[in-house]
Amino acid sequence: MIRPILRHGAGVLHTPARPVDAITPDILQLIDDMIQTMYVAPGIGLAAPQVGVALRIFVADISVGRNPADLLTFINPEFVERDGMQLEEEGCLSVPGFEATVARPQRAVVRGLDRDGKEQIVEGTGLLARCFQHEMDHLDGTLFVDRLRGLQKDLIVRKIRKLNRAGKW
Ligand code: NI
């Protein structure tokens, strides 16, 4: 089932998510829904808070469905290593219509459970490392806009407020 994607301003997007206690049928359904929602959007990653669920789960697929092996599900993920730095344009399904250059690690290693409850460790470089950092930020209640500085951040937030007032957000 495709779930609505919440936008900047929804409380759950700005609040740290809780760890998952047990991988129940409801959690598996949530993961299936998140994957479907991510592909339809389309996007390369989606975190549970984006569909209104304050749990530490994200899905990612930098091939956007072209390569089944690229589909990753992480439950209760944490960083094992991060190094280097990259500067690229970035957007978010919860901040549609806006992009900005965000500093991210060039390489990131994430450890967490897969949907079967098995521990997995995945190393990402370039786009995947960026995706990992972006989705992990979602689990901590941080959007890419929050990573921007002063004027650039203010400009986007002002435009969002304006859209909101116009009923277009
Ligand atoms: Ni996002």
Tab-separated table of C-alpha atoms and ligand atoms in Angstrom:
chain	number	residue	atom	x	y	z
A	1	MET	CA	0.000	0.000	0.000
A	2	ILE	CA	1.313	3.410	-0.930
A	3	ARG	CA	1.371	5.679	2.104
A	4	PRO	CA	1.209	9.478	2.005
A	5	ILE	CA	4.604	11.122	2.441
A	6	LEU	CA	4.597	13.824	5.115
A	7	ARG	CA	6.180	17.166	4.435
A	8	HIS	CA	8.470	19.552	6.308
A	9	GLY	CA	6.476	20.942	9.213
A	10	ALA	CA	4.867	17.637	10.266
A	11	GLY	CA	5.935	17.026	13.876
A	12	VAL	CA	7.096	13.437	13.372
A	13	LEU	CA	9.695	14.623	10.818
A	14	HIS	CA	11.283	16.905	13.382
A	15	THR	CA	11.416	14.453	16.297
A	16	PRO	CA	13.895	11.591	16.919
A	17	ALA	CA	12.385	8.156	16.160
A	18	ARG	CA	12.294	5.219	18.598
A	19	PRO	CA	14.107	1.891	18.137
A	20	VAL	CA	12.063	-1.078	16.892
A	21	ASP	CA	11.476	-3.623	19.701
A	22	ALA	CA	10.393	-6.585	17.586
A	23	ILE	CA	9.926	-7.287	13.883
A	24	THR	CA	6.194	-7.997	13.913
A	25	PRO	CA	3.881	-8.545	10.913
A	26	ASP	CA	2.910	-4.856	11.240
A	27	ILE	CA	6.556	-3.826	10.916
A	28	LEU	CA	6.986	-6.058	7.834
A	29	GLN	CA	3.877	-4.512	6.307
A	30	LEU	CA	5.257	-1.048	7.050
A	31	ILE	CA	8.537	-1.971	5.316
A	32	ASP	CA	6.693	-3.313	2.239
A	33	ASP	CA	4.636	-0.123	2.116
A	34	MET	CA	7.730	2.049	2.467
A	35	ILE	CA	9.435	0.250	-0.440
A	36	GLN	CA	6.368	0.645	-2.644
A	37	THR	CA	5.990	4.294	-1.636
A	38	MET	CA	9.677	4.981	-2.337
A	39	TYR	CA	9.496	3.426	-5.821
A	40	VAL	CA	6.299	5.228	-6.792
A	41	ALA	CA	7.560	8.628	-5.580
A	42	PRO	CA	10.231	7.892	-7.026
A	43	GLY	CA	13.086	8.287	-4.587
A	44	ILE	CA	16.315	6.537	-3.576
A	45	GLY	CA	15.473	6.363	0.107
A	46	LEU	CA	12.601	6.641	2.560
A	47	ALA	CA	12.564	6.686	6.349
A	48	ALA	CA	9.622	5.570	8.509
A	49	PRO	CA	8.992	9.061	9.987
A	50	GLN	CA	8.275	10.255	6.430
A	51	VAL	CA	5.174	8.067	6.413
A	52	GLY	CA	4.253	9.154	9.932
A	53	VAL	CA	5.783	6.265	11.889
A	54	ALA	CA	8.312	7.322	14.535
A	55	LEU	CA	10.465	4.184	14.322
A	56	ARG	CA	14.101	3.702	13.345
A	57	ILE	CA	13.620	2.058	9.940
A	58	PHE	CA	14.710	3.167	6.484
A	59	VAL	CA	14.717	1.667	3.007
A	60	ALA	CA	17.063	2.659	0.198
A	61	ASP	CA	17.701	1.744	-3.417
A	62	ILE	CA	20.064	3.965	-5.370
A	63	SER	CA	19.089	2.082	-8.565
A	64	VAL	CA	15.391	3.029	-7.984
A	65	GLY	CA	14.266	-0.549	-8.719
A	66	ARG	CA	16.543	-1.303	-11.663
A	67	ASN	CA	18.839	-3.586	-9.674
A	68	PRO	CA	17.055	-5.767	-7.056
A	69	ALA	CA	20.340	-6.286	-5.179
A	70	ASP	CA	20.479	-2.561	-4.436
A	71	LEU	CA	17.328	-2.628	-2.292
A	72	LEU	CA	18.286	-2.252	1.362
A	73	THR	CA	16.146	-2.311	4.484
A	74	PHE	CA	17.653	-1.173	7.769
A	75	ILE	CA	16.036	-1.580	11.172
A	76	ASN	CA	17.706	0.183	14.143
A	77	PRO	CA	20.694	1.258	12.032
A	78	GLU	CA	23.810	2.938	13.363
A	79	PHE	CA	26.979	4.257	11.817
A	80	VAL	CA	30.081	2.116	12.181
A	81	GLU	CA	32.392	4.411	10.221
A	82	ARG	CA	32.162	7.668	8.310
A	83	ASP	CA	34.925	9.487	6.514
A	84	GLY	CA	35.708	11.952	3.788
A	85	MET	CA	33.428	14.682	2.512
A	86	GLN	CA	31.348	15.278	-0.608
A	87	LEU	CA	29.337	18.282	-1.732
A	88	GLU	CA	26.372	17.512	-3.996
A	89	GLU	CA	22.883	18.790	-4.672
A	90	GLU	CA	20.332	17.001	-2.552
A	91	GLY	CA	16.573	16.888	-2.220
A	92	CYS	CA	14.014	15.068	-0.092
A	93	LEU	CA	10.563	13.612	-0.746
A	94	SER	CA	9.414	15.521	2.347
A	95	VAL	CA	10.699	18.826	0.951
A	96	PRO	CA	9.469	18.592	-2.661
A	97	GLY	CA	10.592	21.276	-5.079
A	98	PHE	CA	13.710	22.269	-3.147
A	99	GLU	CA	17.318	21.242	-3.596
A	100	ALA	CA	20.525	22.436	-2.004
A	101	THR	CA	24.162	21.492	-1.764
A	102	VAL	CA	24.783	19.567	1.440
A	103	ALA	CA	28.111	18.377	2.869
A	104	ARG	CA	28.025	14.619	3.472
A	105	PRO	CA	30.604	11.915	4.197
A	106	GLN	CA	32.185	10.372	1.096
A	107	ARG	CA	32.051	6.958	2.732
A	108	ALA	CA	29.709	5.563	5.375
A	109	VAL	CA	29.356	2.102	6.890
A	110	VAL	CA	25.991	1.294	8.468
A	111	ARG	CA	25.129	-1.624	10.729
A	112	GLY	CA	21.589	-2.688	11.532
A	113	LEU	CA	19.045	-5.453	11.177
A	114	ASP	CA	17.534	-6.524	7.871
A	115	ARG	CA	13.853	-7.462	7.571
A	116	ASP	CA	14.632	-11.015	8.741
A	117	GLY	CA	16.211	-9.652	11.914
A	118	LYS	CA	19.715	-10.579	10.795
A	119	GLU	CA	22.546	-8.124	11.397
A	120	GLN	CA	23.941	-6.605	8.225
A	121	ILE	CA	26.822	-4.234	7.672
A	122	VAL	CA	26.826	-2.249	4.426
A	123	GLU	CA	29.506	0.106	3.156
A	124	GLY	CA	28.405	2.971	0.951
A	125	THR	CA	30.499	5.438	-1.004
A	126	GLY	CA	29.406	8.448	-3.045
A	127	LEU	CA	25.643	8.486	-3.610
A	128	LEU	CA	24.959	5.549	-1.254
A	129	ALA	CA	26.966	7.185	1.560
A	130	ARG	CA	24.961	10.390	0.969
A	131	CYS	CA	21.715	8.411	1.029
A	132	PHE	CA	22.702	6.648	4.273
A	133	GLN	CA	23.487	9.951	5.976
A	134	HIS	CA	20.264	11.557	4.700
A	135	GLU	CA	18.072	8.659	5.907
A	136	MET	CA	19.887	8.374	9.251
A	137	ASP	CA	19.249	12.091	9.712
A	138	HIS	CA	15.513	11.440	9.223
A	139	LEU	CA	15.624	8.966	12.128
A	140	ASP	CA	17.058	11.734	14.305
A	141	GLY	CA	14.417	14.267	13.263
A	142	THR	CA	16.766	16.178	10.952
A	143	LEU	CA	15.955	17.215	7.376
A	144	PHE	CA	18.547	18.352	4.821
A	145	VAL	CA	17.217	21.889	5.253
A	146	ASP	CA	18.400	21.775	8.871
A	147	ARG	CA	21.936	21.108	7.608
A	148	LEU	CA	21.995	24.351	5.652
A	149	ARG	CA	23.283	27.602	7.028
A	150	GLY	CA	21.744	31.007	7.658
A	151	LEU	CA	20.341	32.662	4.570
A	152	GLN	CA	20.001	29.542	2.439
A	153	LYS	CA	18.008	27.787	5.145
A	154	ASP	CA	15.886	30.871	5.892
A	155	LEU	CA	15.037	31.274	2.216
A	156	ILE	CA	13.745	27.696	1.862
A	157	VAL	CA	11.833	27.807	5.167
A	158	ARG	CA	10.235	31.140	4.158
A	159	LYS	CA	9.150	29.702	0.799
A	160	ILE	CA	7.691	26.635	2.520
A	161	ARG	CA	5.730	28.854	4.938
A	162	LYS	CA	4.416	30.848	2.001
A	163	LEU	CA	3.314	27.671	0.182
A	164	ASN	CA	1.733	26.484	3.424
A	165	ARG	CA	-0.272	29.697	3.817
A	166	ALA	CA	-1.414	29.373	0.208
A	167	GLY	CA	-2.565	25.809	0.919
A	168	LYS	CA	-0.032	24.438	-1.571
A	169	TRP	CA	2.157	22.451	0.832
B	1	NI	NI	14.500	12.755	2.846
